[in-house]
């Protein structure tokens, strides 16, 4: 594990609302489907890191961090693929939920805003993956899945921490927090609504509990 990926700021609050019990129920009911989707997510996370490296090719610090990140995501892909193979579940293409494209649509076109938004969107996706993997690690009835998701959790937490550090160093805390708050609301919006069909459940399919409801549920008013 690269020390470059370690950082102390993973405690920044990324998500504006927690995933709903309905999402967890749907994901647990279709474990193999979520696992196939997860394999695709790991590969896509590596792809995003590479894309950013290519977009900003002369930024050495960025290159070093994102190269390590891309390698780690590919290792995760291999881990998920190995589990799929043990379960004799073929890797097949799946229709992606609107989540990724609706977040990408939030990225502003001109630099340097494009860089800030791209890092924050990547960090938000990492943060949501981490939150949902933690739910699966705690609640999956299958011990193999609990183990896999549990193992991946620590790295995913470092990943959104890494994107945070990249933003803060380049744009400062105030600008970063302000934009993160806006994008975090768009992230919740992208996960709002109800699943149209059971087989459309994905790592990033709809299912969030609005912040006001979750505060009530946990007894805070
Ligand atoms: Fe990963
Ligand atoms: Fe990640």
CSV table of N, CA, C and O in Angstrom, one decimal, residues 79-134:
chain,number,residue,atom,x,y,z
A,79,UNK,N,-9.5,-8.4,-7.3
A,79,UNK,CA,-10.1,-9.1,-6.2
A,79,UNK,C,-11.5,-9.5,-6.4
A,79,UNK,O,-12.0,-10.6,-6.1
A,80,UNK,N,-12.3,-8.5,-6.9
A,80,UNK,CA,-13.7,-8.8,-7.2
A,80,UNK,C,-13.9,-9.8,-8.3
A,80,UNK,O,-14.7,-10.7,-8.1
A,81,UNK,N,-13.1,-9.7,-9.3
A,81,UNK,CA,-13.1,-10.7,-10.4
A,81,UNK,C,-12.8,-12.1,-9.9
A,81,UNK,O,-13.5,-13.0,-10.3
A,82,UNK,N,-11.9,-12.2,-9.0
A,82,UNK,CA,-11.5,-13.5,-8.5
A,82,UNK,C,-12.7,-14.1,-7.7
A,82,UNK,O,-13.0,-15.3,-7.8
A,83,UNK,N,-13.4,-13.3,-7.0
A,83,UNK,CA,-14.5,-13.8,-6.2
A,83,UNK,C,-15.7,-14.2,-7.1
A,83,UNK,O,-16.3,-15.2,-7.0
A,84,UNK,N,-15.9,-13.4,-8.2
A,84,UNK,CA,-16.9,-13.7,-9.2
A,84,UNK,C,-16.6,-15.1,-9.8
A,84,UNK,O,-17.4,-15.9,-10.0
A,85,UNK,N,-15.3,-15.3,-10.1
A,85,UNK,CA,-14.9,-16.6,-10.7
A,85,UNK,C,-15.1,-17.7,-9.8
A,85,UNK,O,-15.6,-18.8,-10.2
A,86,UNK,N,-14.8,-17.5,-8.5
A,86,UNK,CA,-15.0,-18.6,-7.5
A,86,UNK,C,-16.5,-18.9,-7.4
A,86,UNK,O,-16.9,-20.1,-7.2
A,87,UNK,N,-17.3,-17.9,-7.6
A,87,UNK,CA,-18.8,-18.2,-7.5
A,87,UNK,C,-19.4,-18.6,-8.8
A,87,UNK,O,-20.6,-18.8,-8.9
A,88,UNK,N,-18.5,-18.7,-9.8
A,88,UNK,CA,-18.9,-19.0,-11.2
A,88,UNK,C,-20.0,-18.1,-11.8
A,88,UNK,O,-20.9,-18.5,-12.4
A,89,UNK,N,-19.8,-16.8,-11.4
A,89,UNK,CA,-20.7,-15.8,-12.0
A,89,UNK,C,-19.9,-15.1,-13.1
A,89,UNK,O,-18.8,-14.5,-12.8
A,90,UNK,N,-20.4,-15.1,-14.3
A,90,UNK,CA,-19.7,-14.5,-15.4
A,90,UNK,C,-19.8,-12.9,-15.3
A,90,UNK,O,-20.8,-12.4,-14.9
A,91,UNK,N,-18.6,-12.3,-15.7
A,91,UNK,CA,-18.6,-10.8,-15.7
A,91,UNK,C,-19.4,-10.4,-17.0
A,91,UNK,O,-19.0,-10.9,-18.1
A,92,UNK,N,-20.4,-9.7,-16.9
A,92,UNK,CA,-21.2,-9.3,-18.1
A,92,UNK,C,-21.4,-7.8,-18.0
A,92,UNK,O,-21.4,-7.2,-16.9
A,93,UNK,N,-21.7,-7.2,-19.2
A,93,UNK,CA,-22.0,-5.7,-19.1
A,93,UNK,C,-23.3,-5.5,-18.4
A,93,UNK,O,-24.2,-6.3,-18.5
A,94,UNK,N,-23.4,-4.4,-17.7
A,94,UNK,CA,-24.7,-4.0,-17.1
A,94,UNK,C,-25.0,-2.6,-17.4
A,94,UNK,O,-24.1,-1.8,-17.5
A,95,UNK,N,-26.3,-2.3,-17.6
A,95,UNK,CA,-26.7,-0.9,-17.8
A,95,UNK,C,-26.3,-0.1,-16.5
A,95,UNK,O,-26.6,-0.5,-15.4
A,96,UNK,N,-25.6,1.0,-16.7
A,96,UNK,CA,-25.2,1.8,-15.6
A,96,UNK,C,-26.4,2.7,-15.1
A,96,UNK,O,-27.2,3.1,-16.0
A,97,UNK,N,-26.5,3.0,-13.8
A,97,UNK,CA,-27.5,3.9,-13.4
A,97,UNK,C,-27.1,5.3,-13.9
A,97,UNK,O,-26.0,5.6,-14.3
A,98,UNK,N,-28.1,6.3,-13.8
A,98,UNK,CA,-27.8,7.6,-14.2
A,98,UNK,C,-26.8,8.4,-13.4
A,98,UNK,O,-26.3,9.5,-13.7
A,99,UNK,N,-26.5,7.8,-12.2
A,99,UNK,CA,-25.7,8.5,-11.2
A,99,UNK,C,-24.4,9.1,-11.7
A,99,UNK,O,-24.2,10.3,-11.6
A,100,UNK,N,-23.6,8.4,-12.4
A,100,UNK,CA,-22.3,8.9,-12.9
A,100,UNK,C,-22.5,10.0,-13.9
A,100,UNK,O,-21.8,11.1,-13.7
A,101,UNK,N,-23.4,9.8,-14.8
A,101,UNK,CA,-23.5,10.8,-15.9
A,101,UNK,C,-24.1,12.1,-15.3
A,101,UNK,O,-23.8,13.2,-15.7
A,102,UNK,N,-25.1,11.9,-14.3
A,102,UNK,CA,-25.6,13.2,-13.8
A,102,UNK,C,-24.6,13.9,-12.9
A,102,UNK,O,-24.7,15.2,-12.9
A,103,UNK,N,-23.7,13.2,-12.3
A,103,UNK,CA,-22.7,13.9,-11.5
A,103,UNK,C,-21.7,14.6,-12.5
A,103,UNK,O,-21.2,15.7,-12.3
A,104,UNK,N,-21.3,13.9,-13.6
A,104,UNK,CA,-20.4,14.5,-14.5
A,104,UNK,C,-21.0,15.7,-15.2
A,104,UNK,O,-20.2,16.7,-15.5
A,105,UNK,N,-22.3,15.8,-15.3
A,105,UNK,CA,-22.9,17.0,-15.9
A,105,UNK,C,-22.7,18.2,-15.0
A,105,UNK,O,-22.9,19.3,-15.4
A,106,UNK,N,-22.4,18.0,-13.7
A,106,UNK,CA,-22.2,19.1,-12.8
A,106,UNK,C,-20.8,19.8,-13.0
A,106,UNK,O,-20.6,20.8,-12.4
A,107,UNK,N,-19.9,19.1,-13.7
A,107,UNK,CA,-18.5,19.6,-13.8
A,107,UNK,C,-18.5,20.8,-14.7
A,107,UNK,O,-19.0,20.7,-15.9
A,108,UNK,N,-18.0,21.9,-14.2
A,108,UNK,CA,-17.9,23.1,-15.0
A,108,UNK,C,-16.9,23.0,-16.1
A,108,UNK,O,-15.9,22.2,-16.0
A,109,UNK,N,-17.1,23.7,-17.2
A,109,UNK,CA,-16.2,23.5,-18.4
A,109,UNK,C,-14.9,24.1,-18.4
A,109,UNK,O,-13.9,23.6,-18.8
A,110,UNK,N,-14.8,25.3,-17.8
A,110,UNK,CA,-13.5,26.1,-17.9
A,110,UNK,C,-12.6,25.7,-16.7
A,110,UNK,O,-13.1,25.4,-15.6
A,111,UNK,N,-11.3,25.8,-16.9
A,111,UNK,CA,-10.3,25.6,-15.9
A,111,UNK,C,-10.1,26.9,-15.1
A,111,UNK,O,-10.3,28.0,-15.7
A,112,UNK,N,-9.8,26.9,-13.8
A,112,UNK,CA,-9.5,25.7,-13.0
A,112,UNK,C,-10.7,25.0,-12.4
A,112,UNK,O,-10.6,24.0,-11.7
A,113,UNK,N,-11.9,25.6,-12.6
A,113,UNK,CA,-13.1,25.0,-12.0
A,113,UNK,C,-13.3,23.6,-12.4
A,113,UNK,O,-13.8,22.7,-11.6
A,114,UNK,N,-13.0,23.3,-13.7
A,114,UNK,CA,-13.1,21.9,-14.1
A,114,UNK,C,-12.3,20.9,-13.3
A,114,UNK,O,-12.8,19.8,-13.0
A,115,UNK,N,-11.1,21.3,-12.9
A,115,UNK,CA,-10.3,20.5,-12.1
A,115,UNK,C,-10.9,20.2,-10.7
A,115,UNK,O,-11.0,19.1,-10.2
A,116,UNK,N,-11.3,21.3,-10.1
A,116,UNK,CA,-11.9,21.2,-8.8
A,116,UNK,C,-13.1,20.3,-8.8
A,116,UNK,O,-13.3,19.4,-8.0
A,117,UNK,N,-14.0,20.6,-9.7
A,117,UNK,CA,-15.2,19.8,-9.8
A,117,UNK,C,-15.0,18.3,-10.1
A,117,UNK,O,-15.6,17.4,-9.5
A,118,UNK,N,-14.0,18.1,-11.0
A,118,UNK,CA,-13.7,16.7,-11.3
A,118,UNK,C,-13.1,15.9,-10.1
A,118,UNK,O,-13.5,14.8,-9.9
A,119,UNK,N,-12.3,16.6,-9.3
A,119,UNK,CA,-11.8,15.9,-8.1
A,119,UNK,C,-12.9,15.7,-7.1
A,119,UNK,O,-13.0,14.6,-6.5
A,120,UNK,N,-13.8,16.7,-7.0
A,120,UNK,CA,-14.8,16.6,-6.0
A,120,UNK,C,-15.8,15.5,-6.4
A,120,UNK,O,-16.3,14.7,-5.5
A,121,UNK,N,-16.2,15.4,-7.6
A,121,UNK,CA,-17.1,14.4,-8.1
A,121,UNK,C,-16.5,13.0,-7.9
A,121,UNK,O,-17.1,12.1,-7.4
A,122,UNK,N,-15.2,12.9,-8.3
A,122,UNK,CA,-14.6,11.6,-8.0
A,122,UNK,C,-14.6,11.2,-6.6
A,122,UNK,O,-14.8,10.1,-6.2
A,123,UNK,N,-14.3,12.2,-5.7
A,123,UNK,CA,-14.3,12.0,-4.3
A,123,UNK,C,-15.7,11.6,-3.7
A,123,UNK,O,-15.8,10.7,-2.9
A,124,UNK,N,-16.7,12.3,-4.3
A,124,UNK,CA,-18.1,11.9,-3.8
A,124,UNK,C,-18.4,10.5,-4.2
A,124,UNK,O,-19.1,9.8,-3.4
A,125,UNK,N,-18.0,10.1,-5.4
A,125,UNK,CA,-18.3,8.7,-5.8
A,125,UNK,C,-17.6,7.7,-4.9
A,125,UNK,O,-18.2,6.7,-4.4
A,126,UNK,N,-16.3,8.0,-4.6
A,126,UNK,CA,-15.6,7.2,-3.6
A,126,UNK,C,-16.3,7.1,-2.3
A,126,UNK,O,-16.4,6.1,-1.6
A,127,UNK,N,-16.7,8.3,-1.8
A,127,UNK,CA,-17.4,8.4,-0.5
A,127,UNK,C,-18.7,7.6,-0.4
A,127,UNK,O,-18.9,6.9,0.5
A,128,UNK,N,-19.4,7.7,-1.5
A,128,UNK,CA,-20.7,6.9,-1.5
A,128,UNK,C,-20.4,5.4,-1.6
A,128,UNK,O,-21.0,4.6,-1.0
A,129,UNK,N,-19.4,5.0,-2.4
A,129,UNK,CA,-19.0,3.6,-2.5
A,129,UNK,C,-18.6,3.1,-1.1
A,129,UNK,O,-19.0,2.0,-0.7
A,130,UNK,N,-17.8,3.9,-0.5
A,130,UNK,CA,-17.3,3.5,0.9
A,130,UNK,C,-18.5,3.3,1.8
A,130,UNK,O,-18.6,2.3,2.5
A,131,UNK,N,-19.4,4.2,1.8
A,131,UNK,CA,-20.6,4.1,2.7
A,131,UNK,C,-21.4,2.9,2.4
A,131,UNK,O,-21.8,2.2,3.3
A,132,UNK,N,-21.6,2.6,1.1
A,132,UNK,CA,-22.4,1.4,0.8
A,132,UNK,C,-21.7,0.1,1.0
A,132,UNK,O,-22.3,-0.9,1.4
A,133,UNK,N,-20.4,0.1,0.8
A,133,UNK,CA,-19.6,-1.1,1.1
A,133,UNK,C,-19.6,-1.4,2.6
A,133,UNK,O,-19.6,-2.5,3.0
A,134,UNK,N,-19.6,-0.3,3.4
A,134,UNK,CA,-19.6,-0.5,4.8
A,134,UNK,C,-21.0,-1.1,5.2
A,134,UNK,O,-21.0,-2.0,6.1
